[in-house]
Tab-separated table of C-alpha atoms in Angstrom:
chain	number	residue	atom	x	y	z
A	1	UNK	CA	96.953	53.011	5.857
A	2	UNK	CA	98.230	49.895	6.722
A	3	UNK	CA	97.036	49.711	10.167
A	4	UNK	CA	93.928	49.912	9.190
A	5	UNK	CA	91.372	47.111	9.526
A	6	UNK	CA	87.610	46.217	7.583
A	7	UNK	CA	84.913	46.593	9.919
A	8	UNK	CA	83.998	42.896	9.895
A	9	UNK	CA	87.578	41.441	9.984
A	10	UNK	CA	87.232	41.582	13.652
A	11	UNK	CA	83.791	39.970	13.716
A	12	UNK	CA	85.111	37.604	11.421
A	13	UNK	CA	88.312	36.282	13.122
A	14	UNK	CA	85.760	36.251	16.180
A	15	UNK	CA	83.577	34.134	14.608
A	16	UNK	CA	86.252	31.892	13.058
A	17	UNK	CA	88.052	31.300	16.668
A	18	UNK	CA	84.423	30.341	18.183
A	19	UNK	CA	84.101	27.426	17.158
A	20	UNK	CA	81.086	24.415	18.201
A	21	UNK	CA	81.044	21.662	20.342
A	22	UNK	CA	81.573	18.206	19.374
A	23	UNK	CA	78.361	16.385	18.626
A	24	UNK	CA	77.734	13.791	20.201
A	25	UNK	CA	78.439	11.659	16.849
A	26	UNK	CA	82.276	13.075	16.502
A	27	UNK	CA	84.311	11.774	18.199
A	28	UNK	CA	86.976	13.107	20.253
A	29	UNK	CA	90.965	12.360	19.278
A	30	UNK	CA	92.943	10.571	21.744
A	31	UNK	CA	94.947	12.388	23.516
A	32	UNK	CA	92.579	15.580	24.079
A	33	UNK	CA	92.138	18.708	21.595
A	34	UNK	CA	94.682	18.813	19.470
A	35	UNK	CA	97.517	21.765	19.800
A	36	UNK	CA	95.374	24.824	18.518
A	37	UNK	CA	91.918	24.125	18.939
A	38	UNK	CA	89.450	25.517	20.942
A	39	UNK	CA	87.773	23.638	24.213
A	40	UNK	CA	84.418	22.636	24.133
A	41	UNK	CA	81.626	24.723	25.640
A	42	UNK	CA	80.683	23.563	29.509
A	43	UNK	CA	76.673	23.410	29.061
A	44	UNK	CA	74.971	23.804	32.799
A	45	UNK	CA	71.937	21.847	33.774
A	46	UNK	CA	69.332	24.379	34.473
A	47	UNK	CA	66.981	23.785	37.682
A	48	UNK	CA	64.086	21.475	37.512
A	49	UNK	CA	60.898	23.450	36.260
A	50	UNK	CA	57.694	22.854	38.706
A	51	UNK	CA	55.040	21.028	36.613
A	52	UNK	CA	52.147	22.537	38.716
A	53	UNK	CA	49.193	24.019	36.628
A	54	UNK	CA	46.913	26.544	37.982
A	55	UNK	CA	43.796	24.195	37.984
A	56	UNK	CA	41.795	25.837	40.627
A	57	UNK	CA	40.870	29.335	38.836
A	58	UNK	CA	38.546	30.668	41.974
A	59	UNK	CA	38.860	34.571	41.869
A	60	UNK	CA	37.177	36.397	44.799
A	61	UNK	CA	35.389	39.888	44.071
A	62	UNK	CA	35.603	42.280	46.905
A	63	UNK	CA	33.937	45.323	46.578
A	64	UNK	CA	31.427	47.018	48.649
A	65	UNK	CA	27.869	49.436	48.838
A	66	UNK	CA	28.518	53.596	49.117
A	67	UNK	CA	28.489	55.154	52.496
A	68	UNK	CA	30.928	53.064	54.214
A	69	UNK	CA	33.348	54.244	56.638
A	70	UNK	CA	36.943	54.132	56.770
A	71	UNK	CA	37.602	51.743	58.671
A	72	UNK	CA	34.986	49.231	56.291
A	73	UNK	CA	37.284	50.714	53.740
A	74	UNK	CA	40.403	49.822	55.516
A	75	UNK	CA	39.415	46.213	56.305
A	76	UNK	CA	38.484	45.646	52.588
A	77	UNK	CA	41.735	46.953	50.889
A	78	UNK	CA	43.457	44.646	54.071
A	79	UNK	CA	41.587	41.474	52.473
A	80	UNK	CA	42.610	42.739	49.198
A	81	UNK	CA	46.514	42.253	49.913
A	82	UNK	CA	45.945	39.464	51.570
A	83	UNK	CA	44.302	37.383	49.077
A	84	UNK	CA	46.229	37.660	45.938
A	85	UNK	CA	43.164	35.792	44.024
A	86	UNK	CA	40.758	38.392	44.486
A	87	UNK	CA	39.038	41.359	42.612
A	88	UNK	CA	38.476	45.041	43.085
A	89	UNK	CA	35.269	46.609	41.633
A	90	UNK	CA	33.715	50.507	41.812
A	91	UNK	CA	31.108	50.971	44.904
A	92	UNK	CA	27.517	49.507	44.355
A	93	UNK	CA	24.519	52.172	44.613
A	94	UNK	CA	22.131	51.693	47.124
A	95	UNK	CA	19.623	52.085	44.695
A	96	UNK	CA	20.346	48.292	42.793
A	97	UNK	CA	19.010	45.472	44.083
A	98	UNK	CA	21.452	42.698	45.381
A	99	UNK	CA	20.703	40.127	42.372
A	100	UNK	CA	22.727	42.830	40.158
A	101	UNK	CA	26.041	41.624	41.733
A	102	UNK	CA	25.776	38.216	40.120
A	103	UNK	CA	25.892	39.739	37.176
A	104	UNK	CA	29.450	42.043	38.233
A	105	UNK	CA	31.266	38.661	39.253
A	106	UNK	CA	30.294	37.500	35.849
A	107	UNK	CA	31.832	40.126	33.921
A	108	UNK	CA	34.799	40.303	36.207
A	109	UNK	CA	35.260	36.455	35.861
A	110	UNK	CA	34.562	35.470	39.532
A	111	UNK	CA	32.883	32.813	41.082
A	112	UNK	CA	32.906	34.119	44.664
A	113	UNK	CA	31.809	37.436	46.143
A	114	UNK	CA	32.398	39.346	49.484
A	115	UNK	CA	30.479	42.365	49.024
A	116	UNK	CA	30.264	44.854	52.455
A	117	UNK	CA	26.858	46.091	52.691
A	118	UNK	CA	26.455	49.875	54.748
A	119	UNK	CA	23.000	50.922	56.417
A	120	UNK	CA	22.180	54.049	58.724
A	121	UNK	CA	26.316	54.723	58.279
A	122	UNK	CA	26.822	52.606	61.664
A	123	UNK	CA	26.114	49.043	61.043
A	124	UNK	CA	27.603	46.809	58.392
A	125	UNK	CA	27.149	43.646	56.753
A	126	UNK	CA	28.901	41.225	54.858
A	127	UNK	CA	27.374	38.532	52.201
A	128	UNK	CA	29.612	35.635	50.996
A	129	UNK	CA	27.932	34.325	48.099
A	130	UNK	CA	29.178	31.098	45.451
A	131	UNK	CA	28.106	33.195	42.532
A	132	UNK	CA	25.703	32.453	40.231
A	133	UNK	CA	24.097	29.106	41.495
A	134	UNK	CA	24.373	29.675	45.618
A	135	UNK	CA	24.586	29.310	48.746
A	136	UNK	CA	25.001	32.527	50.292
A	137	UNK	CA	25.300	34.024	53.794
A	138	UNK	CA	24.560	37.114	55.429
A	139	UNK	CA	26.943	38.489	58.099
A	140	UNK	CA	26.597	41.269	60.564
A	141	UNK	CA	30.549	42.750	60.949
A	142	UNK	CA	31.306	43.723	64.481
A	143	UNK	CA	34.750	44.836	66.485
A	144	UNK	CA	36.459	45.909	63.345
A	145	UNK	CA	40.336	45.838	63.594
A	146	UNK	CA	42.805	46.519	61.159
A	147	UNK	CA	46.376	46.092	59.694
A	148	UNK	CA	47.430	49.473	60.360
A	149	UNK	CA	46.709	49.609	64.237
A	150	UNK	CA	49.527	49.027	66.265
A	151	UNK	CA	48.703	46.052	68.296
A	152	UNK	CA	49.032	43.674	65.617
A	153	UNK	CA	52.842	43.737	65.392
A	154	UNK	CA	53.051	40.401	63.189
A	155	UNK	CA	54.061	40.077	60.010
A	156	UNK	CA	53.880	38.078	56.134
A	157	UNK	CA	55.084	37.794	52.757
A	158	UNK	CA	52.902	39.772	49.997
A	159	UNK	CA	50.935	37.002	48.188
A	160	UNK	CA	52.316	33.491	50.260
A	161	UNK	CA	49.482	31.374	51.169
A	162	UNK	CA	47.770	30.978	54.516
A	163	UNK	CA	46.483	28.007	56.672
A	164	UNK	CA	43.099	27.389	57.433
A	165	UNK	CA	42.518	26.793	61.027
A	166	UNK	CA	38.776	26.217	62.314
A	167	UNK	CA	37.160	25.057	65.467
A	168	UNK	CA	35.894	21.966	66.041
A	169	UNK	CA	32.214	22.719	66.187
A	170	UNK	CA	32.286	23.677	62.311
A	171	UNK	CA	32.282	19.411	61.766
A	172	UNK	CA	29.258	18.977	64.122
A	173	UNK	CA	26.539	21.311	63.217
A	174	UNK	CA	25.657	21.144	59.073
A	175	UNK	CA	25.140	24.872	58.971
A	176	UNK	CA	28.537	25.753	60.104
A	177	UNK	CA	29.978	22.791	57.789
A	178	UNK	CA	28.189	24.776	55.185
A	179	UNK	CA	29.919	27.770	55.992
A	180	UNK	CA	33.776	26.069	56.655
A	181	UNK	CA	33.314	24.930	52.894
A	182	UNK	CA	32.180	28.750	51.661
A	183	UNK	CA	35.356	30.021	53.645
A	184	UNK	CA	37.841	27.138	52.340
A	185	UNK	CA	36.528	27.951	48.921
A	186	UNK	CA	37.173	31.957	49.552
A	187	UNK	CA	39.534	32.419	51.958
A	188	UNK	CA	42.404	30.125	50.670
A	189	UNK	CA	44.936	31.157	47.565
A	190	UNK	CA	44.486	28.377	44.859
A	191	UNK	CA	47.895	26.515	44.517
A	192	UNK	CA	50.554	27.798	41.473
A	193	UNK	CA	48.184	30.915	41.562
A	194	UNK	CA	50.416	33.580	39.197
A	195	UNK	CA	50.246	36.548	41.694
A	196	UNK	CA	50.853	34.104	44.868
A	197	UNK	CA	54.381	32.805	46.597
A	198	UNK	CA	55.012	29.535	46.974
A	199	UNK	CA	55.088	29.713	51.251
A	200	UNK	CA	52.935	29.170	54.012
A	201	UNK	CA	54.078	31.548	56.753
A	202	UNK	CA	50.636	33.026	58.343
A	203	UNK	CA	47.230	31.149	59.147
A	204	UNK	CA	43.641	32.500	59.194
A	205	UNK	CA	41.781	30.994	62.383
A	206	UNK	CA	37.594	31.064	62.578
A	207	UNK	CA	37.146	30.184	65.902
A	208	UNK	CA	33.181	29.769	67.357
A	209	UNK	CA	32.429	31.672	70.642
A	210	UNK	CA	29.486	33.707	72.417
A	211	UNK	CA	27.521	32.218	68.902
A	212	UNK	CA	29.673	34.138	66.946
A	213	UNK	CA	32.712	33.339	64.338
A	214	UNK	CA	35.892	35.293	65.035
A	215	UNK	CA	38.335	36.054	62.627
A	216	UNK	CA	41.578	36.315	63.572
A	217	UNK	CA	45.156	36.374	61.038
A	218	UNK	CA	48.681	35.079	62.575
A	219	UNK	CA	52.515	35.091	61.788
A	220	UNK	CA	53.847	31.595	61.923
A	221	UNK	CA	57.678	32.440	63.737
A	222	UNK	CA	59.924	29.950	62.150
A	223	UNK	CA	62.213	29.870	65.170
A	224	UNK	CA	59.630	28.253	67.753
A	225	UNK	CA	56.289	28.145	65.570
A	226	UNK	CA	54.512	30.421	67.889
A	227	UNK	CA	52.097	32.653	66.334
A	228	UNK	CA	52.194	36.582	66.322
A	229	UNK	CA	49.056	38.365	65.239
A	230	UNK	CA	49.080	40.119	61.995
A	231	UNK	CA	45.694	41.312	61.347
A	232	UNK	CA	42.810	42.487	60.635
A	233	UNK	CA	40.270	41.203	62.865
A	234	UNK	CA	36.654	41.069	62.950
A	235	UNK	CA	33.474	38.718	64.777
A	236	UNK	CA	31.152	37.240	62.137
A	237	UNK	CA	26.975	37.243	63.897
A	238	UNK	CA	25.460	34.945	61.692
A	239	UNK	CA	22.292	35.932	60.101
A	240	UNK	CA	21.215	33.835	57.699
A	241	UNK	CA	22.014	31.644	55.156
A	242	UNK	CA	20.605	31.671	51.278
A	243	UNK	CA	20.132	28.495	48.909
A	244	UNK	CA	20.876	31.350	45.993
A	245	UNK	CA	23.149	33.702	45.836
A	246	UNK	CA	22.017	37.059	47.451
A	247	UNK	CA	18.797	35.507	47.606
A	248	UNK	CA	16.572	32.515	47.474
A	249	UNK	CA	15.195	30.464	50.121
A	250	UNK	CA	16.240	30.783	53.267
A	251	UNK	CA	18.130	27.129	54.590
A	252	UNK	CA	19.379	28.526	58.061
A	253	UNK	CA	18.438	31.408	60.417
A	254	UNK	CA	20.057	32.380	63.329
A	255	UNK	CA	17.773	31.751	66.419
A	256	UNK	CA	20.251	33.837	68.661
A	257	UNK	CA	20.963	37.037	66.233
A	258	UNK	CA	19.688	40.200	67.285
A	259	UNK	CA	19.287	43.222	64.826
A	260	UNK	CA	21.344	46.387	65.673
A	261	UNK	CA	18.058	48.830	66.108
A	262	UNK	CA	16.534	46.176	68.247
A	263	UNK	CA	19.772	46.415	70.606
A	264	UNK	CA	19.402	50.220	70.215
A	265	UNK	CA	16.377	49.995	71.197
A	266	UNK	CA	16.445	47.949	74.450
A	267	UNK	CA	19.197	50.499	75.263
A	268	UNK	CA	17.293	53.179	75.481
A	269	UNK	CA	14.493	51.189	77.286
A	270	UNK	CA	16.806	50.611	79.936
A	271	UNK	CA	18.139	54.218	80.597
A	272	UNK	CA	14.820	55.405	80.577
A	273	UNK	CA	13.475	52.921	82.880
A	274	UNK	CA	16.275	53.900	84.997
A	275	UNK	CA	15.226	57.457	84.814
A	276	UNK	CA	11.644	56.488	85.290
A	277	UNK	CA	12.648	55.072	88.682
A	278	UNK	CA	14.162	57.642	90.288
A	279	UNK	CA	11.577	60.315	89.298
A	280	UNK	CA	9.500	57.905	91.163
A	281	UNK	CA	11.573	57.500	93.825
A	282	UNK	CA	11.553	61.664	94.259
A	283	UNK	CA	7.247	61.583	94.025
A	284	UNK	CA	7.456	59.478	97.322
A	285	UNK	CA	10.166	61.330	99.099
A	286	UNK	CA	7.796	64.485	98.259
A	287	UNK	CA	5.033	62.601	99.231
A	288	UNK	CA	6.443	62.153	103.032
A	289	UNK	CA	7.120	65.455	103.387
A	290	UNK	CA	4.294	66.720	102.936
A	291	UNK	CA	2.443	64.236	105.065
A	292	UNK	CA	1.075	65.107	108.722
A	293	UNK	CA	3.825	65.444	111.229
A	294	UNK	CA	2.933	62.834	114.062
A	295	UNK	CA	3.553	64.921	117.604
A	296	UNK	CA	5.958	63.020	120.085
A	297	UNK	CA	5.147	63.403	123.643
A	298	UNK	CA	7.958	65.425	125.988
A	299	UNK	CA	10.186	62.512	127.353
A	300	UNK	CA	10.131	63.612	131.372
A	301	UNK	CA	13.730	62.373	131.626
A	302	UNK	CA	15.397	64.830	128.765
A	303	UNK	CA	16.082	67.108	131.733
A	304	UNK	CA	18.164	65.046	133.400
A	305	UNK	CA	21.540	66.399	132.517
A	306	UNK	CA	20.760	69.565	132.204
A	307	UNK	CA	22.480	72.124	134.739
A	308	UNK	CA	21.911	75.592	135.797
A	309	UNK	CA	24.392	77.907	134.887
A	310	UNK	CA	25.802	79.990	137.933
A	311	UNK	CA	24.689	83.541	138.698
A	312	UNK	CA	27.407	86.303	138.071
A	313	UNK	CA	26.694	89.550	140.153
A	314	UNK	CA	25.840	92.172	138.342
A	315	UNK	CA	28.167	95.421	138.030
A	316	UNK	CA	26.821	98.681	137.109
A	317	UNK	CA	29.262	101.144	135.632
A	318	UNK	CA	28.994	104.314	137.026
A	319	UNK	CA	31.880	105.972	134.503
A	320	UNK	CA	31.439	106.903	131.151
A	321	UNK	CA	33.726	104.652	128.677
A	322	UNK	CA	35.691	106.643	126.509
A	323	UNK	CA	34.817	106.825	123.276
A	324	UNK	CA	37.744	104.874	120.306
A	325	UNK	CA	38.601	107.156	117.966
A	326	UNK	CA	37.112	105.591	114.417
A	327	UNK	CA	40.552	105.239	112.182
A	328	UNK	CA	39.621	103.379	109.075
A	329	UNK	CA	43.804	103.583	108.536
A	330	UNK	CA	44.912	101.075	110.541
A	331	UNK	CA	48.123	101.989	110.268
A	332	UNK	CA	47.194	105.220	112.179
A	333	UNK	CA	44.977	103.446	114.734
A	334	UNK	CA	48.326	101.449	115.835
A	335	UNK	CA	50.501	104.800	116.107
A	336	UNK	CA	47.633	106.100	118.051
A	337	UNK	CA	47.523	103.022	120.513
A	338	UNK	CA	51.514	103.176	120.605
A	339	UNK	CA	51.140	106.944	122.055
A	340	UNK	CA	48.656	106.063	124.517
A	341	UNK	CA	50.382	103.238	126.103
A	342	UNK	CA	53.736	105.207	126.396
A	343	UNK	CA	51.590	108.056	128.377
A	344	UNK	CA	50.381	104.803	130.350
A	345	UNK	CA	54.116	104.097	131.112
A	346	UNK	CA	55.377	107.708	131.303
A	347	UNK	CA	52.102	108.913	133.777
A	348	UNK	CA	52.958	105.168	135.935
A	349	UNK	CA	57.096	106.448	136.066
C-alpha cells in the first residue's frame, strides 16, 4: 500500500529535523536562523554541587548485654534514630568478658561504643568507651524516659544534626572536660555524613546537678527559638572513668557515687529501725502496766457537790395487775388493744 511507511522512516525524519547546536566555533548568520532551520537547544545551569567530603568517619556501636528491660530497649533503639552515624549489633552474653567488645567495634568498623550493661534485671549501666586505645567511662542509668511517652510532645527531622549544649562546670573540672570531649566525639553527627540532613533543628543539653549529668533532647521552634522537649531522657551517676577501653587503670572515681545494693540496703536499715522502735516503744507501755499501782488518798472535798436524792413514799399495791396477753403477732396485739380501749369508752358512755 501506499500509505504505508518503513519502520525507521519516522525515526529517521526525527532524527534529521533534530538537529545540534552551534558550537561555539560556528558562527551564527546575521539576521538569526535562517527560514527553515531549527533553534538552538536552551542548556540550563544546573545548581552548584556542595564540595563537602565526609572526613570525619566516627561510627557509634550501640548495642547492649541480655536481660534488659523494655524500656533499656526502648531508650537504645531511641539513640539509634537519633544518631544516624551509629551501629546496631546482636545482645552480648553475660558470660564474655567486657574486653571482647573491642574486638565487635572492630569488625563493625567503629571507633566508639555505648554498650548498656543489665545486672539483677533492675539496675543498668552504660560504658562509653573510644575503642581500641581508651578512655572509657562507666555510667549508672537512672530516671529512664523515652520517645514514646507522651510528655515529650516535641519534635525533629529523621537524621538532621543536633547542637551540643553543656554546662559550664564541664570547662572547670578535667574529669568532666574529659567526658564533654567523649560526648562531642559520640553524640554529634559528623558533617556531609550520607544517612544525615543537612539541618540543625534539635539540641542535646548535659547539664550538671545533684553530682549527676542529665540528659535532656529539645525541638528548636523556628518561629520564636524556644525549645520543646523531644526526648528521651535519662541522669548519668558517674562511676568511674578508664585510661583503656572497658578497662585499664582507673584515672577518676566518683567520691559521691553510691552502688544500688548499698542504697537497698540502707533502705531496709531504715524501715527496720523504724520497726525496731516501736516494738520498743510497746515493751515500755507493757512495762507500766504491769507496774505497782501507787494508792491515792480519798480527797475529803470530792463530796462536796454531791446531793441526796429525795425520798418518794412508798406505795404498796394491794390489786393484782392483770396479766398482757403474750401476742408475738403484733398485728393482733394492736386489734386486741383497739377492743379494749373502745370497752374503755363504751363502759365510760
Amino acid at each position: 500500500m501506499a500509505g504505508k511507511r518503513k519502520r525507521g522512516a519516522l525515526a529517521a525524519g526525527k532524527a534529521k529535523r533534530a538537529r545540534s547546536a552551534p558550537s561555539a566555533g560556528e558562527a551564527v548568520p546575521e539576521g538569526g536562523p535562517r527560514e527553515g532551520s531549527v533553534p538552538p537547544q536552551e542548556y540550563s545551569i544546573p545548581p552548584p554541587v556542595s564540595q563537602g567530603k565526609w572526613k570525619n568517619k566516627e561510627r557509634v556501636l550501640i548495642f547492649s548485654s541480655r536481660g534488659i528491660n523494655f524500656r533499656t530497649r526502648h531508650l537504645m533503639q531511641d539513640l539509634r534514630t537519633l544518631m544516624p552515624h551509629s551501629k546496631a549489633d546482636t545482645k552480648m552474653d553475660r558470660k564474655d568478658q567486657l574486653f571482647v567488645i573491642n574486638e565487635v567495634c572492630e569488625m563493625k568498623n567503629c571507633n566508639k561504643c555505648i554498650f548498656f550493661e543489665a545486672k539483677k534485671k533492675q539496675d543498668l549501666y552504660m560504658w562509653l568507651s573510644n575503642t581500641p586505645q581508651g578512655p572509657s567511662a562507666k555510667f549508672l542509668v537512672q530516671n529512664i524516659h523515652t520517645l514514646a511517652e507522651l510528655k515529650m510532645t516535641g519534635n525533629c527531622l529523621r537524621g538532621s544534626r543536633p547542637l551540643l549544649s553543656f554546662d559550664p562546670i564541664f570547662d572547670r573540672e578535667p574529669h568532666y572536660a574529659l567526658l564533654k570531649e567523649l560526648f562531642i566525639q559520640i553524640f554529634s553527627t559528623p558533617q556531609y555524613h550520607p544517612k544525615s540532613q543537612p539541618f540543625v533543628d534539635h539540641v542535646f543539653t548535659f547539664t550538671i546537678t545533684d553530682e549527676r549529668i542529665w540528659f535532656r533532647n529539645y525541638q528548636i521552634i523556628e518561629e520564636d527559638a524556644s525549645l520543646v522537649e523531644i526526648g528521651p531522657r535519662f541522669v548519668l551517676n558517674l562511676i568511674k572513668i578508664f585510661q583503656g577501653s572497658f578497662g585499664g587503670p582507673t584515672l577518676y572515681e566518683n567520691p559521691h557515687y553510691q552502688s544500688p545494693n548499698m542504697h537497698r540496703r540502707l533502705v531496709r536499715l531504715s524501715v527496720a529501725a523504724k520497726f525496731r522502735e516501736k516494738q520498743q516503744v510497746k515493751e515500755v507501755q507493757k512495762i507500766k502496766k504491769k507496774g505497782t499501782k501507787v494508792l491515792v488518798e480519798e480527797d475529803p472535798t470530792e463530796v462536796v457537790f454531791e446531793t441526796p436524792a429525795e425520798e418518794k413514799p412508798v406505795e404498796i399495791q394491794l390489786v393484782k395487775p392483770e396479766s398482757k396477753p403474750i401476742v408475738k403477732d403484733k398485728k393482733k396485739l394492736r386489734k386486741i388493744q383497739r377492743k379494749k380501749q373502745k370497752k374503755l369508752f363504751r363502759t365510760e358512755g
